[in-house]
PDB file of C-alpha atoms in Angstrom:
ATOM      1  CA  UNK A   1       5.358  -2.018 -19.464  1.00 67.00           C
ATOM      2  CA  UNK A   2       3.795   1.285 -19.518  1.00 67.00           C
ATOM      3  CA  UNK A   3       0.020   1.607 -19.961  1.00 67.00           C
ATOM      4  CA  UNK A   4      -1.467   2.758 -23.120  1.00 60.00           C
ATOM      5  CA  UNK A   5       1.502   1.675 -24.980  1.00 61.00           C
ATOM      6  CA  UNK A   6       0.748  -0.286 -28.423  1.00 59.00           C
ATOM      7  CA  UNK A   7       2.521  -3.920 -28.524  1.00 60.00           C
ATOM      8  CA  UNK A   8       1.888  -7.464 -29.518  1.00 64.00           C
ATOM      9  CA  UNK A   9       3.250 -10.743 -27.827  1.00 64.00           C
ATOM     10  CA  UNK A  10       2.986 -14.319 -28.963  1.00 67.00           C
ATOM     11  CA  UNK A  11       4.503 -18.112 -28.351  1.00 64.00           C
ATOM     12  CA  UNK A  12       6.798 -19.243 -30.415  1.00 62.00           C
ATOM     13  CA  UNK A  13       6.242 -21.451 -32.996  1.00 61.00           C
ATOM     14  CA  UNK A  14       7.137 -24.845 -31.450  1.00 63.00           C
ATOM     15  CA  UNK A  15       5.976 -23.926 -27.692  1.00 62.00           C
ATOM     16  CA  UNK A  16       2.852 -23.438 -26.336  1.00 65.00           C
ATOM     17  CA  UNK A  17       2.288 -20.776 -23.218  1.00 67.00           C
ATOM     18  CA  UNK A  18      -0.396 -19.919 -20.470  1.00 67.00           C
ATOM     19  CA  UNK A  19      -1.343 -16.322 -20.418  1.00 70.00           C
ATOM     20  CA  UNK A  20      -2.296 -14.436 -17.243  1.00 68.00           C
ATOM     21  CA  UNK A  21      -1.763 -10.689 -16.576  1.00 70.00           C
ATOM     22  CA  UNK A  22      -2.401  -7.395 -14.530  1.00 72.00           C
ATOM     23  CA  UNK A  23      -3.038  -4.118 -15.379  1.00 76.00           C
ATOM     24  CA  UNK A  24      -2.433  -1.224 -12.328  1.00 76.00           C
ATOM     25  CA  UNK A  25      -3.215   2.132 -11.892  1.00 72.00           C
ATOM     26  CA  UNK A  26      -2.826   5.391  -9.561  1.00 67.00           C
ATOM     27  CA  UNK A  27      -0.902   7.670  -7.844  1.00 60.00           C
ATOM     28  CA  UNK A  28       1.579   5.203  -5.801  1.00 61.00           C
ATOM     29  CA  UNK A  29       1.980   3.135  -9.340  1.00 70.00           C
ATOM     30  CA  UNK A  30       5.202   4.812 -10.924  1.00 68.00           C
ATOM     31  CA  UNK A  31       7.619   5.398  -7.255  1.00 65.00           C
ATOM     32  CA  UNK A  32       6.403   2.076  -6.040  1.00 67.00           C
ATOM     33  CA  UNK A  33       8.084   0.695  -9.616  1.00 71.00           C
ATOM     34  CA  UNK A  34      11.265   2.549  -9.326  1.00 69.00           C
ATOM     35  CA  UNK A  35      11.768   2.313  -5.410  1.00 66.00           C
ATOM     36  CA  UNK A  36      11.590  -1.652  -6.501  1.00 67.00           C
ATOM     37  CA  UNK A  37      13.650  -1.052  -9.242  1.00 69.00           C
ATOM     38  CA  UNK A  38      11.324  -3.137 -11.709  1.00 73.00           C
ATOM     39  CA  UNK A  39      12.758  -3.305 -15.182  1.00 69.00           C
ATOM     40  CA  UNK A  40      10.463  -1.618 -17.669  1.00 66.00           C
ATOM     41  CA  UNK A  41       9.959  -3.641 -21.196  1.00 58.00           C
ATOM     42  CA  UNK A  42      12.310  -6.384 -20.046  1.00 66.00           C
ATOM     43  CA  UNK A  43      11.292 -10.002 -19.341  1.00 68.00           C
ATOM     44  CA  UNK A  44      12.081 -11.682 -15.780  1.00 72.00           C
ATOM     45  CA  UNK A  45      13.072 -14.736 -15.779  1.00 68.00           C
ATOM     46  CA  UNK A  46      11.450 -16.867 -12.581  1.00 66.00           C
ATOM     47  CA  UNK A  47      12.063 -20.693 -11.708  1.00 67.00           C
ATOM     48  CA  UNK A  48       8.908 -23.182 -11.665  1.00 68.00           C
ATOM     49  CA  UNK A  49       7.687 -22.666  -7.726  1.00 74.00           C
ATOM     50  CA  UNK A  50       7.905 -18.764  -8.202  1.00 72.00           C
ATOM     51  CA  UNK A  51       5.595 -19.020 -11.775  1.00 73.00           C
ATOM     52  CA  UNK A  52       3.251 -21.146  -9.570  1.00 76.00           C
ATOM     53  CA  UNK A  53       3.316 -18.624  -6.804  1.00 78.00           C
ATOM     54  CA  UNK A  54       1.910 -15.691  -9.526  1.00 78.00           C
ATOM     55  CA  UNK A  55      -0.316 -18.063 -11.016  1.00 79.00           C
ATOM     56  CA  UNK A  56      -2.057 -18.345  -7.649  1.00 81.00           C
ATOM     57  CA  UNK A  57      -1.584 -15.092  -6.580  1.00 79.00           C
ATOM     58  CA  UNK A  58      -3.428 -13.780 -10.353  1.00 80.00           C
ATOM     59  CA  UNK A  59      -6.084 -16.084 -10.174  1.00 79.00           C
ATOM     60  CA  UNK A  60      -6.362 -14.595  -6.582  1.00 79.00           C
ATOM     61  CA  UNK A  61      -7.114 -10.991  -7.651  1.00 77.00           C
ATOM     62  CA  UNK A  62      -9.673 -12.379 -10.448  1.00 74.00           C
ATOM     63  CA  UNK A  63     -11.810 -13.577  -7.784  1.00 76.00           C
ATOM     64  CA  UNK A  64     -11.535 -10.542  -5.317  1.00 72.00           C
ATOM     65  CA  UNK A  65     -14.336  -8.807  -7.517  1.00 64.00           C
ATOM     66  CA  UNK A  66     -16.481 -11.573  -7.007  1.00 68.00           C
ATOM     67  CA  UNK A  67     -19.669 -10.127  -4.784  1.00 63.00           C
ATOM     68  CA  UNK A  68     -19.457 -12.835  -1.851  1.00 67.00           C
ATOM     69  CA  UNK A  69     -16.129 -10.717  -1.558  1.00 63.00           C
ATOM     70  CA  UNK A  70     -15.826  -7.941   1.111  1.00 68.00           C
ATOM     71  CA  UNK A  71     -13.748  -5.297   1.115  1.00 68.00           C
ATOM     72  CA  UNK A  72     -12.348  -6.111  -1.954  1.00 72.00           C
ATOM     73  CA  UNK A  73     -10.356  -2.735  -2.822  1.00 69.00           C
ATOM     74  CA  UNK A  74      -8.253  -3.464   0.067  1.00 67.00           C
ATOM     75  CA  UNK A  75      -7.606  -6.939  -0.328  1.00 71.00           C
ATOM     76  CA  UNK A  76      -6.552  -6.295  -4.321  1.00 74.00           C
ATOM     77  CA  UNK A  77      -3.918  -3.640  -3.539  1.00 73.00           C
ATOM     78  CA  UNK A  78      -2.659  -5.654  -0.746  1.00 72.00           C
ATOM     79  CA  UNK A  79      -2.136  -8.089  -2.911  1.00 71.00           C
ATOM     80  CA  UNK A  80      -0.794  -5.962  -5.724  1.00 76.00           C
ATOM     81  CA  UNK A  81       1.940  -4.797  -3.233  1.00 71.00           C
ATOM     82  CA  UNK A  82       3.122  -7.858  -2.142  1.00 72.00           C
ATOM     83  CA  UNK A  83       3.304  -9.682  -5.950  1.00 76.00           C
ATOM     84  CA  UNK A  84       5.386  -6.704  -6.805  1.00 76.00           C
ATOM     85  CA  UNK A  85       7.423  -6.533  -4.014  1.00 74.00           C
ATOM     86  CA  UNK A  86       8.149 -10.397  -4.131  1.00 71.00           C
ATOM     87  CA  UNK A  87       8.844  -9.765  -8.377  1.00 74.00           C
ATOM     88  CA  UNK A  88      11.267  -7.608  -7.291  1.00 71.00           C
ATOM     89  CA  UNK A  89      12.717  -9.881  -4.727  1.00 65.00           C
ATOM     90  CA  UNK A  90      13.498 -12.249  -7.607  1.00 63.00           C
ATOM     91  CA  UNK A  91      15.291  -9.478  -9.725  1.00 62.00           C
ATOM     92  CA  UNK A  92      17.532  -8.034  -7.619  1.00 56.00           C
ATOM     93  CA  UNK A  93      18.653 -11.262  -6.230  1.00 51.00           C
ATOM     94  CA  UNK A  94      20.325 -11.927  -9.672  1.00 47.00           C
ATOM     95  CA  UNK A  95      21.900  -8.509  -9.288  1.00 48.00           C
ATOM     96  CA  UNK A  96      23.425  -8.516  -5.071  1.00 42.00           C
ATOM     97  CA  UNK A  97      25.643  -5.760  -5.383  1.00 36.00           C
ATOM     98  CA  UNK A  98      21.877  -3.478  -6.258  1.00 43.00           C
ATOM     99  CA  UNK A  99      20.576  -4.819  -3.454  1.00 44.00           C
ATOM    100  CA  UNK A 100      16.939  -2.676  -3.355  1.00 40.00           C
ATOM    101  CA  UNK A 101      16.669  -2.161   0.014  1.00 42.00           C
ATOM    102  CA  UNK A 102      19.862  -0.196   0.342  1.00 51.00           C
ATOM    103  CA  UNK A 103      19.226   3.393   1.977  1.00 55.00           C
ATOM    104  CA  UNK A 104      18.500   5.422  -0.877  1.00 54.00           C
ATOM    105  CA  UNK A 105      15.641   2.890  -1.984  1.00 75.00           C
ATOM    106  CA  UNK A 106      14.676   2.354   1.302  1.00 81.00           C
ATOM    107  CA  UNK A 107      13.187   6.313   1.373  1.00 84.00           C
ATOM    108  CA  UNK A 108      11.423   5.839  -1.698  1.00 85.00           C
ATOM    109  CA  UNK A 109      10.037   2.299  -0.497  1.00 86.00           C
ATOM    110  CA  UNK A 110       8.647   4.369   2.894  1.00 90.00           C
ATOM    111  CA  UNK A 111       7.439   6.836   0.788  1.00 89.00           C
ATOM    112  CA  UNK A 112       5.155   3.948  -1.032  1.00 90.00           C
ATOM    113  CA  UNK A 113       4.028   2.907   2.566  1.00 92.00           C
ATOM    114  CA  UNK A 114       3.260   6.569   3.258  1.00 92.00           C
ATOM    115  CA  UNK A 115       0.817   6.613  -0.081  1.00 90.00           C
ATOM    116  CA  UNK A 116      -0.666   3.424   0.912  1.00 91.00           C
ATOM    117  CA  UNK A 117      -1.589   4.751   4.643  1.00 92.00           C
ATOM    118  CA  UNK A 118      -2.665   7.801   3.016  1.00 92.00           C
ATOM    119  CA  UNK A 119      -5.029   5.814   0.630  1.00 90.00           C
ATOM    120  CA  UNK A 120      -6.310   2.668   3.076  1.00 91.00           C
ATOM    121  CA  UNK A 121      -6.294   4.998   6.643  1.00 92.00           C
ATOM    122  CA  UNK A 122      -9.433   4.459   6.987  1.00 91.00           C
ATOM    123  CA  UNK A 123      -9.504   0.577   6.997  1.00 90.00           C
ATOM    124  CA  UNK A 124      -8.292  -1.544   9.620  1.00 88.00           C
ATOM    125  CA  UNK A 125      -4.822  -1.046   9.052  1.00 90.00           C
ATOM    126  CA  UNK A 126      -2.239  -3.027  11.019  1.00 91.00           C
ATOM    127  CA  UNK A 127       1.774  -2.752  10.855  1.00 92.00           C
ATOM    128  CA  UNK A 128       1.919  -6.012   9.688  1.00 91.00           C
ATOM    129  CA  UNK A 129      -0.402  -5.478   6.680  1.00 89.00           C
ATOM    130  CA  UNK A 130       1.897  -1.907   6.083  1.00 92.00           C
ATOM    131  CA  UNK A 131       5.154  -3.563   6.173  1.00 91.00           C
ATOM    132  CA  UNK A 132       3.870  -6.502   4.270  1.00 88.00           C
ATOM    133  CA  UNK A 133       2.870  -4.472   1.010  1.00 85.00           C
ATOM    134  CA  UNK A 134       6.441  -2.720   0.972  1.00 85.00           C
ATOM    135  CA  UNK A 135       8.219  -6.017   1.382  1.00 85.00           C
ATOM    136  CA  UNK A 136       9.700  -5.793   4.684  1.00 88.00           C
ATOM    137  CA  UNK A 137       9.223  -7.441   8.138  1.00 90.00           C
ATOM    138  CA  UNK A 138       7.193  -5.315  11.179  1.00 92.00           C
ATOM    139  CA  UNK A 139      10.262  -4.967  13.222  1.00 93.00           C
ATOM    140  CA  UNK A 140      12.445  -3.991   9.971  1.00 92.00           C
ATOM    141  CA  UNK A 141       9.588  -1.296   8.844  1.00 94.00           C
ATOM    142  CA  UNK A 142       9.192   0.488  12.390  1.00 95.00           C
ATOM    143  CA  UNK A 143      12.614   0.488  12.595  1.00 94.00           C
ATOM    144  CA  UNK A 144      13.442   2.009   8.904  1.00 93.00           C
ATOM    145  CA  UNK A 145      10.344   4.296   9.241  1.00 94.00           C
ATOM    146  CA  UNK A 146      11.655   5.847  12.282  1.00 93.00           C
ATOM    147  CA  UNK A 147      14.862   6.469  11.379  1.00 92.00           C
ATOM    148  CA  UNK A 148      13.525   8.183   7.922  1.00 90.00           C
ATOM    149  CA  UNK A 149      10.666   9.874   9.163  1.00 91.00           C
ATOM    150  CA  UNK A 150      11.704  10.656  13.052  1.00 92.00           C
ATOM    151  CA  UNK A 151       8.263   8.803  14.239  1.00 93.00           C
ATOM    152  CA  UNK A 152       7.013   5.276  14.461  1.00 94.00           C
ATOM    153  CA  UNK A 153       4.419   4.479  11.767  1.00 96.00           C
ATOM    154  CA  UNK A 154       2.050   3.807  14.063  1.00 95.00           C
ATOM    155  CA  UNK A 155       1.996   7.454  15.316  1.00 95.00           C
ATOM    156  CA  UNK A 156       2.239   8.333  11.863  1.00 95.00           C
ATOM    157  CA  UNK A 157      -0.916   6.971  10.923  1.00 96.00           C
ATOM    158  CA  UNK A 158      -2.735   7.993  14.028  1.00 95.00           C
ATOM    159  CA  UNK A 159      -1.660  11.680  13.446  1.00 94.00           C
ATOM    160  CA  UNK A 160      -2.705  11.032   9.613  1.00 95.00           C
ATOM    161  CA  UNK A 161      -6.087  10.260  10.709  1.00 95.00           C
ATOM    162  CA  UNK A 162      -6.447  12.687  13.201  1.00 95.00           C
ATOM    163  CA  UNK A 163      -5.667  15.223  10.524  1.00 94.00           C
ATOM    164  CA  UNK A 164      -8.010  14.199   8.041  1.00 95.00           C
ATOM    165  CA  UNK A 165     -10.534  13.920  10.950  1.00 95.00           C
ATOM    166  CA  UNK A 166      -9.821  17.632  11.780  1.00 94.00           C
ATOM    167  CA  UNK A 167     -10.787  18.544   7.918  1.00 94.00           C
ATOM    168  CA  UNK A 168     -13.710  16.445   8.188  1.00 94.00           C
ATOM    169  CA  UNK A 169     -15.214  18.076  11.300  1.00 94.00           C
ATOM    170  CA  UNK A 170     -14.692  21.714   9.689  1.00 92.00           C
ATOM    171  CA  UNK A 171     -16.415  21.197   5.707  1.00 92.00           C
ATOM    172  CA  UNK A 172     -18.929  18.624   6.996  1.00 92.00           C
ATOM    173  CA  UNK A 173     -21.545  19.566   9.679  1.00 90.00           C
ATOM    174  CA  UNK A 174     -23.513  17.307   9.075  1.00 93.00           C
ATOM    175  CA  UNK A 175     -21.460  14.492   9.721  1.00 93.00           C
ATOM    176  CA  UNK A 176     -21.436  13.592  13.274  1.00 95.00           C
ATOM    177  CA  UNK A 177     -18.073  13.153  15.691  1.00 96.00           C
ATOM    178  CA  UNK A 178     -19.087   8.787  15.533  1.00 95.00           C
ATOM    179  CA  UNK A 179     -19.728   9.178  11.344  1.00 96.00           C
ATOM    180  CA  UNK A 180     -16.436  10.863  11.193  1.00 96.00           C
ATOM    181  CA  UNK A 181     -14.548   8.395  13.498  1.00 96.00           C
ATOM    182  CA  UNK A 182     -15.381   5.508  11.503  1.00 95.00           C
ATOM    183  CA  UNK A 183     -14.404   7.171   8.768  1.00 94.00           C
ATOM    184  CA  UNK A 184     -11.177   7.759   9.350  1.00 95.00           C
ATOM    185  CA  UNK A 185     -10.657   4.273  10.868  1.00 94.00           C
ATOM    186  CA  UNK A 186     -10.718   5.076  14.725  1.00 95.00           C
ATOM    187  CA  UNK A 187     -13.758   3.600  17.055  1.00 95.00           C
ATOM    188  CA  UNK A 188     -15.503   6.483  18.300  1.00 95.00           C
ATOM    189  CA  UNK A 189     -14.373   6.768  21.828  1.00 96.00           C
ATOM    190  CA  UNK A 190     -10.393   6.081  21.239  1.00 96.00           C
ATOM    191  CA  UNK A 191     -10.899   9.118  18.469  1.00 96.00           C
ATOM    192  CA  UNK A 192     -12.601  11.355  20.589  1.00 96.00           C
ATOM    193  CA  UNK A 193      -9.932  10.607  23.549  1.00 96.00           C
ATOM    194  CA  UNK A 194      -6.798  11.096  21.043  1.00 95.00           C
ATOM    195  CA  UNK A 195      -8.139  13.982  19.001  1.00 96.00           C
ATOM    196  CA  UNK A 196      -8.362  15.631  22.607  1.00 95.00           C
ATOM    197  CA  UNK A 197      -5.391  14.818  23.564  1.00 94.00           C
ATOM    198  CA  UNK A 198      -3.389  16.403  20.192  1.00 92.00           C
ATOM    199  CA  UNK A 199      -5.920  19.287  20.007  1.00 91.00           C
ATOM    200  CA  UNK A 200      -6.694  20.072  23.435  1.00 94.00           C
ATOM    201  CA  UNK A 201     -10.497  19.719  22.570  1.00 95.00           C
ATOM    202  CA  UNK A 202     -12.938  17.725  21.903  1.00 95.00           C
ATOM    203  CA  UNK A 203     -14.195  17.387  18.382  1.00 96.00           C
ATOM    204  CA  UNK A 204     -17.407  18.482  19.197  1.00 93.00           C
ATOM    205  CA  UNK A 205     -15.794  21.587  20.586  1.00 94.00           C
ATOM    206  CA  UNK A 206     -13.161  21.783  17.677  1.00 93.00           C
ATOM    207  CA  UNK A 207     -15.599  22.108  15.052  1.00 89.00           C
ATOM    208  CA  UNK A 208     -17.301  25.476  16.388  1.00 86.00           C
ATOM    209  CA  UNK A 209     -13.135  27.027  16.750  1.00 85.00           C
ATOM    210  CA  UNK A 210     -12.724  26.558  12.784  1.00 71.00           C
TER     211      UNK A 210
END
């Protein structure tokens, strides 16, 4: 359901229930929802092993904020993506003729992988981990990427970071070339060799031109 919407929710009065829930925010939130085609203030029905999957996967998140937990940002909206992406899974199989990952949804579930490159490029991003969060296999997501976006993902990112790494050498001088490299997810002398390549200079020399 939408957030800061007023409601109240109970058992019935000869059953008994466990509660567990999630509350999400951002950007990505509201096209990630409709590429999935998540019904809004409806209940979804799930069998037994699937209400034991989100059990697990809820009690999951609760203990990513524990502090023996690194890099928990990344691990929750990992998560996130793949409970709502395997929610949706379980919804549109009831409905096979609205089959989610038909073209049309298939843009708007790139376009979620997009935002989540553009929000986690600079952690240790692999395709696996990309494809994973929209629902799809690695060979299914390069493939569908390409043919949406004319590039590979993998280039996509790499030009993403390069770009940001550009902006980064021209408003911060006091950052060095290896500061900004890890920044942006690249080890310093991969960055330094690509950013060369795609620029023709260095860093070094780039941020003097700008």
């Amino acid at each position: 359901m939408p957030s800061k919407l007023a409601h109240d929710y109970g058992p019935s009065a000869t059953e008994s229930w466990l509660l567990g829930y999630m509350g999400i925010e951002g950007s990505f939130v509201e096209s990630l929802v409709n590429a999935l085609q998540l019904p809004m203030m409806k209940p979804i029905s799930v069998n037994e092993p699937k209400i034991q999957q989100l059990e697990s996967d809820i009690r999951e998140l609760w203990h990513v904020s524990e502090p023996e937990e690194s890099d928990p940002y990344h691990k929750a909206s990992t998560k996130i993506y793949s409970m709502l992406t395997s929610i949706a899974t379980t919804t549109q199989s009831e409905k096979p003729m609205q089959n989610y990952r038909s073209t049309t949804n298939a843009k708007e579930m790139l376009r979620a992988s997009v935002q989540y490159m553009e929000q986690h490029y600079m952690e240790n991003l692999s395709l696996a981990n990309i494809a994973d969060t929209v629902g799809y296999s690695k060979q299914h997501f390069q493939r569908k990427f390409k043919e949406i976006y004319g590039v590979n993902p993998s280039h996509y990112l790499q030009r993403l970071r390069l770009h940001r790494g550009a902006e980064l050498l021209s408003e911060h001088s006091e950052l060095s070339v290896g500061e900004i490299a890890t920044m942006v997810g690249m080890e310093l002398n991969y960055f330094v060799r690509i950013f060369k390549r795609e620029h023709g200079i260095t860093p070094a020399k780039y941020r003097f031109t700008v």
